[in-house]
mmCIF file of C-alpha atoms in Angstrom:
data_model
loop_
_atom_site.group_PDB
_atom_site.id
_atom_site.type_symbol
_atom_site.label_atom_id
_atom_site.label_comp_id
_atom_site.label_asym_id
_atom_site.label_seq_id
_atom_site.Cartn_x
_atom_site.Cartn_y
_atom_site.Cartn_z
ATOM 1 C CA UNK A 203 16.250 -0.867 -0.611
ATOM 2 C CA UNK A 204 16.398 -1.349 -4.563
ATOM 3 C CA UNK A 205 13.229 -2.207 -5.782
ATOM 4 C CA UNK A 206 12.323 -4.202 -9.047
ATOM 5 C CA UNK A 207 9.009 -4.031 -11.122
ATOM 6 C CA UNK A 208 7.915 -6.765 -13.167
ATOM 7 C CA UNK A 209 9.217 -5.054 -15.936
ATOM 8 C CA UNK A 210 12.630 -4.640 -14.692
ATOM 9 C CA UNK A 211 12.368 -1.067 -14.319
ATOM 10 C CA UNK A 212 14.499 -0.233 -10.809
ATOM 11 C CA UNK A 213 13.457 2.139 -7.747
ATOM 12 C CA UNK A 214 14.841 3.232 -4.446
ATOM 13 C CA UNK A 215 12.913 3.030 -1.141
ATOM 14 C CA UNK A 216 14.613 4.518 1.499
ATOM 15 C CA UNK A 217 13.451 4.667 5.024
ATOM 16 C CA UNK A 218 14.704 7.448 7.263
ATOM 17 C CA UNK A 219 13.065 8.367 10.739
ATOM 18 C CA UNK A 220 9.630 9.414 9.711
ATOM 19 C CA UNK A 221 10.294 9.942 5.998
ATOM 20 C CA UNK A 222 10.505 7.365 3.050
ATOM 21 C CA UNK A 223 11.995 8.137 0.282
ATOM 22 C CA UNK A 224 9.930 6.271 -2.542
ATOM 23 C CA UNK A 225 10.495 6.621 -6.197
ATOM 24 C CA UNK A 226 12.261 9.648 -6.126
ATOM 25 C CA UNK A 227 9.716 11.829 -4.063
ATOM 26 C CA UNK A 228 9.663 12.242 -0.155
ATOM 27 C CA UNK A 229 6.985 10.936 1.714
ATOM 28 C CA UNK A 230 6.021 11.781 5.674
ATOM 29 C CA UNK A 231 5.488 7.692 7.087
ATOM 30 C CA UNK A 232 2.131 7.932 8.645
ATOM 31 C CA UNK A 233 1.983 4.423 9.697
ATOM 32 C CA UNK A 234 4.837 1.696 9.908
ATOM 33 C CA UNK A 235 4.139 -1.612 11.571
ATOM 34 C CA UNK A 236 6.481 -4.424 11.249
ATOM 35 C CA UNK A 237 9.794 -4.602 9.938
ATOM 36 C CA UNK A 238 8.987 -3.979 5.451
ATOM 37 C CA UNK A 239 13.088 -3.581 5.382
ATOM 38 C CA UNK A 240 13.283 -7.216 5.572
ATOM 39 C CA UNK A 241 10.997 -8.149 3.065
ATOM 40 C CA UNK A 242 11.862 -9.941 -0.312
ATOM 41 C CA UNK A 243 9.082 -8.681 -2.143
ATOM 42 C CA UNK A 244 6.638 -5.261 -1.643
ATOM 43 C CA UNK A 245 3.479 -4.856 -2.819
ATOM 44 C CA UNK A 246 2.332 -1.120 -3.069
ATOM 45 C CA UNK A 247 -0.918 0.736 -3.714
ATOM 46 C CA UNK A 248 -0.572 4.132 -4.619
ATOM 47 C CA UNK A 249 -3.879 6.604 -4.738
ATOM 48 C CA UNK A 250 -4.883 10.561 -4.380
ATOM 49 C CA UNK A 251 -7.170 11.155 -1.906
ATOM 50 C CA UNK A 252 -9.830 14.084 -1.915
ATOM 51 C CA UNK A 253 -8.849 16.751 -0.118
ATOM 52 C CA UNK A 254 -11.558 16.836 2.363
ATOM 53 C CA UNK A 255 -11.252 13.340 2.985
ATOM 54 C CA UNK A 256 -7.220 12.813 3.708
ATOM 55 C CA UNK A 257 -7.837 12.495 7.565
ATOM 56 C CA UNK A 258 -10.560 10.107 7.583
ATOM 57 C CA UNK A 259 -8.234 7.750 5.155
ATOM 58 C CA UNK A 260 -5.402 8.197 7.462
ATOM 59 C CA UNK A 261 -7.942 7.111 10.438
ATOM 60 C CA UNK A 262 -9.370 4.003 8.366
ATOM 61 C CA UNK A 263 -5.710 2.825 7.938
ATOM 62 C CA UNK A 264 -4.877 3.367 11.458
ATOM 63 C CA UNK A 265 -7.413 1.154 12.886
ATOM 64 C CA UNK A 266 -6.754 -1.297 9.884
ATOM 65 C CA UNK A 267 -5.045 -4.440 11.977
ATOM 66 C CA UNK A 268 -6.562 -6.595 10.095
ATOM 67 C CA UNK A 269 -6.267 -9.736 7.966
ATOM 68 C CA UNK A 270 -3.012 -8.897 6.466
ATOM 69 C CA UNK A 271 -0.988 -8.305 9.595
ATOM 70 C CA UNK A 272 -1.827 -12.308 11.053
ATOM 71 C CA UNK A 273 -1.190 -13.675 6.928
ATOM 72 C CA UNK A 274 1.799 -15.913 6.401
ATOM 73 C CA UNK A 275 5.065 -14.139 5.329
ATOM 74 C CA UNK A 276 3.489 -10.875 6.091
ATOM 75 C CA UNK A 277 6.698 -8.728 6.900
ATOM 76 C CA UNK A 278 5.367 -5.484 7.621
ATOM 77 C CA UNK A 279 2.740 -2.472 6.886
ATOM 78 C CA UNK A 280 3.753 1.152 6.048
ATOM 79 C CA UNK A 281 1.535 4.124 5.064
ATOM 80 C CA UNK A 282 3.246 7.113 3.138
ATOM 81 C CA UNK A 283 1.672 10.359 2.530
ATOM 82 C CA UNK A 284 2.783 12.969 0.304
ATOM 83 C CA UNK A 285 0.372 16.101 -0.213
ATOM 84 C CA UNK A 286 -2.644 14.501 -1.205
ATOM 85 C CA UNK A 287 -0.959 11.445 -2.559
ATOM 86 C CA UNK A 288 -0.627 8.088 -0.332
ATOM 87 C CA UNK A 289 0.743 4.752 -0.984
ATOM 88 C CA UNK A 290 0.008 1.712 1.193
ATOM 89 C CA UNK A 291 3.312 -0.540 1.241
ATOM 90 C CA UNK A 292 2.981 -3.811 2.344
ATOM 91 C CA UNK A 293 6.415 -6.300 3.251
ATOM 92 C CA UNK A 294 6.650 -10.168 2.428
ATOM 93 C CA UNK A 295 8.507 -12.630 2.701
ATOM 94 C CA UNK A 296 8.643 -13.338 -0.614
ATOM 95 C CA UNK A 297 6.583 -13.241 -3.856
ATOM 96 C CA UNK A 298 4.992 -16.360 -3.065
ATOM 97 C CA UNK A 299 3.440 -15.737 0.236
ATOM 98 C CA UNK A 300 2.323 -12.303 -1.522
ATOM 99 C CA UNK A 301 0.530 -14.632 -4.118
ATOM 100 C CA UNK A 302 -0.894 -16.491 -1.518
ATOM 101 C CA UNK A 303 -2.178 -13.676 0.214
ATOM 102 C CA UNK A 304 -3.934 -12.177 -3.000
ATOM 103 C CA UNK A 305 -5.729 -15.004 -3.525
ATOM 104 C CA UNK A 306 -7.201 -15.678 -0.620
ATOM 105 C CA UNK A 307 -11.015 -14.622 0.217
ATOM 106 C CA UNK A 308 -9.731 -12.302 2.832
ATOM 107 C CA UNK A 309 -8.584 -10.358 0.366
ATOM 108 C CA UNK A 310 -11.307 -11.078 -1.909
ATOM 109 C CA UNK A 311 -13.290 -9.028 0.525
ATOM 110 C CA UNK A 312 -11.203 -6.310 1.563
ATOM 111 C CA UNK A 313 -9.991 -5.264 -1.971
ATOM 112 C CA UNK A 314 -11.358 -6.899 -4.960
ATOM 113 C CA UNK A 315 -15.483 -6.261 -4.284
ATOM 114 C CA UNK A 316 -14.632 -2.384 -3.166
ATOM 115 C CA UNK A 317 -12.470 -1.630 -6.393
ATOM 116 C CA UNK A 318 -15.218 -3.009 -8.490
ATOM 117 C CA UNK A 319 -17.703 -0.726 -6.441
ATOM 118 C CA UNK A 320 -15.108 2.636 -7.430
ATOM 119 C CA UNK A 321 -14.931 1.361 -11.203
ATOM 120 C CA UNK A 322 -18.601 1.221 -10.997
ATOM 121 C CA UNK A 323 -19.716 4.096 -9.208
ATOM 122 C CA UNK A 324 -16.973 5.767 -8.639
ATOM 123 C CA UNK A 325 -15.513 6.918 -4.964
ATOM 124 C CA UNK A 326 -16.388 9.712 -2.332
ATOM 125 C CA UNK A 327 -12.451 9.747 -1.057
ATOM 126 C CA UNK A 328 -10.774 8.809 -4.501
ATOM 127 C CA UNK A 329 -9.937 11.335 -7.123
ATOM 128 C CA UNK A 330 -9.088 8.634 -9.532
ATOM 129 C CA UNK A 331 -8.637 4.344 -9.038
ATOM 130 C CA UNK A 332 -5.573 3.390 -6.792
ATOM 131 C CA UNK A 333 -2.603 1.996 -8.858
ATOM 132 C CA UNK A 334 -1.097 -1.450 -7.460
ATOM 133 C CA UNK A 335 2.388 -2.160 -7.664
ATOM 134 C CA UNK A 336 4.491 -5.299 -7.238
ATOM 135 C CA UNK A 337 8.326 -5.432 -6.589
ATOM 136 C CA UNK A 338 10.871 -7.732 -6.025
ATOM 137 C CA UNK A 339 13.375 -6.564 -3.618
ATOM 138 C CA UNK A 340 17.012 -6.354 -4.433
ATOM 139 C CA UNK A 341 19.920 -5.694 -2.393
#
């Protein structure tokens, strides 16, 4: 899949067995619910996770099943793990479901109040705050 940034600047995701290949690097696919090869747009949020704590962050996403899965043009859910870094990739129909999604209070909740918590006080599992990622999907 050919990915677009809101800048215009162009990456590759490509899904093989239990490996994704995503920006370049290979990644072992932890988690992959749904069907994110479909998607028109993909949302990603890409963090390195303490050492100590990688198994318990693979654990919290596994019993995730959330909000997000029942969401309109939700598409699909895929956890990547690479060494200590992991990227949460989520599928949508398109950009405006995505949108819709974002600004909702479900995500309010899940996302918005805990990232202020880690720019306040920082995070036990973090070593630095997740980067978020938005791409259209091409091709």
């Amino acid at each position: 899949m050919k990915l677009v940034n809101n800048d215009g600047q162009n990456t590759d995701l490509i899904i093989e067995g239990e490996t994704a290949t995503f920006k370049g690097e290979e990644y072992d696919i932890l988690i992959h619910d749904g069907e994110i090869s479909v998607a028109g747009h993909i949302a990603t949020n890409n963090f390195i996770v303490k050492e100590e704590y990688i198994e318990e962050m693979v654990e919290r996403f596994k019993s995730r099943k959330g909000n997000v899965d029942q969401y309109n043009g939700f598409a699909g859910f895929m956890l990547i793990k690479k060494e200590k870094k992991m990227s949460v990739l989520t599928g949508w129909d398109s950009i405006k479901d995505f949108t819709a999604w974002v600004e909702s209070e479900a995500f309010q909740n899940s996302h918005v109040k805990k990232e202020q918590r880690v720019k306040s006080q920082g995070s036990d599992y973090l070593e630095a705050m997740p980067v978020r990622e938005s791409f259209s999907v091409e091709g």
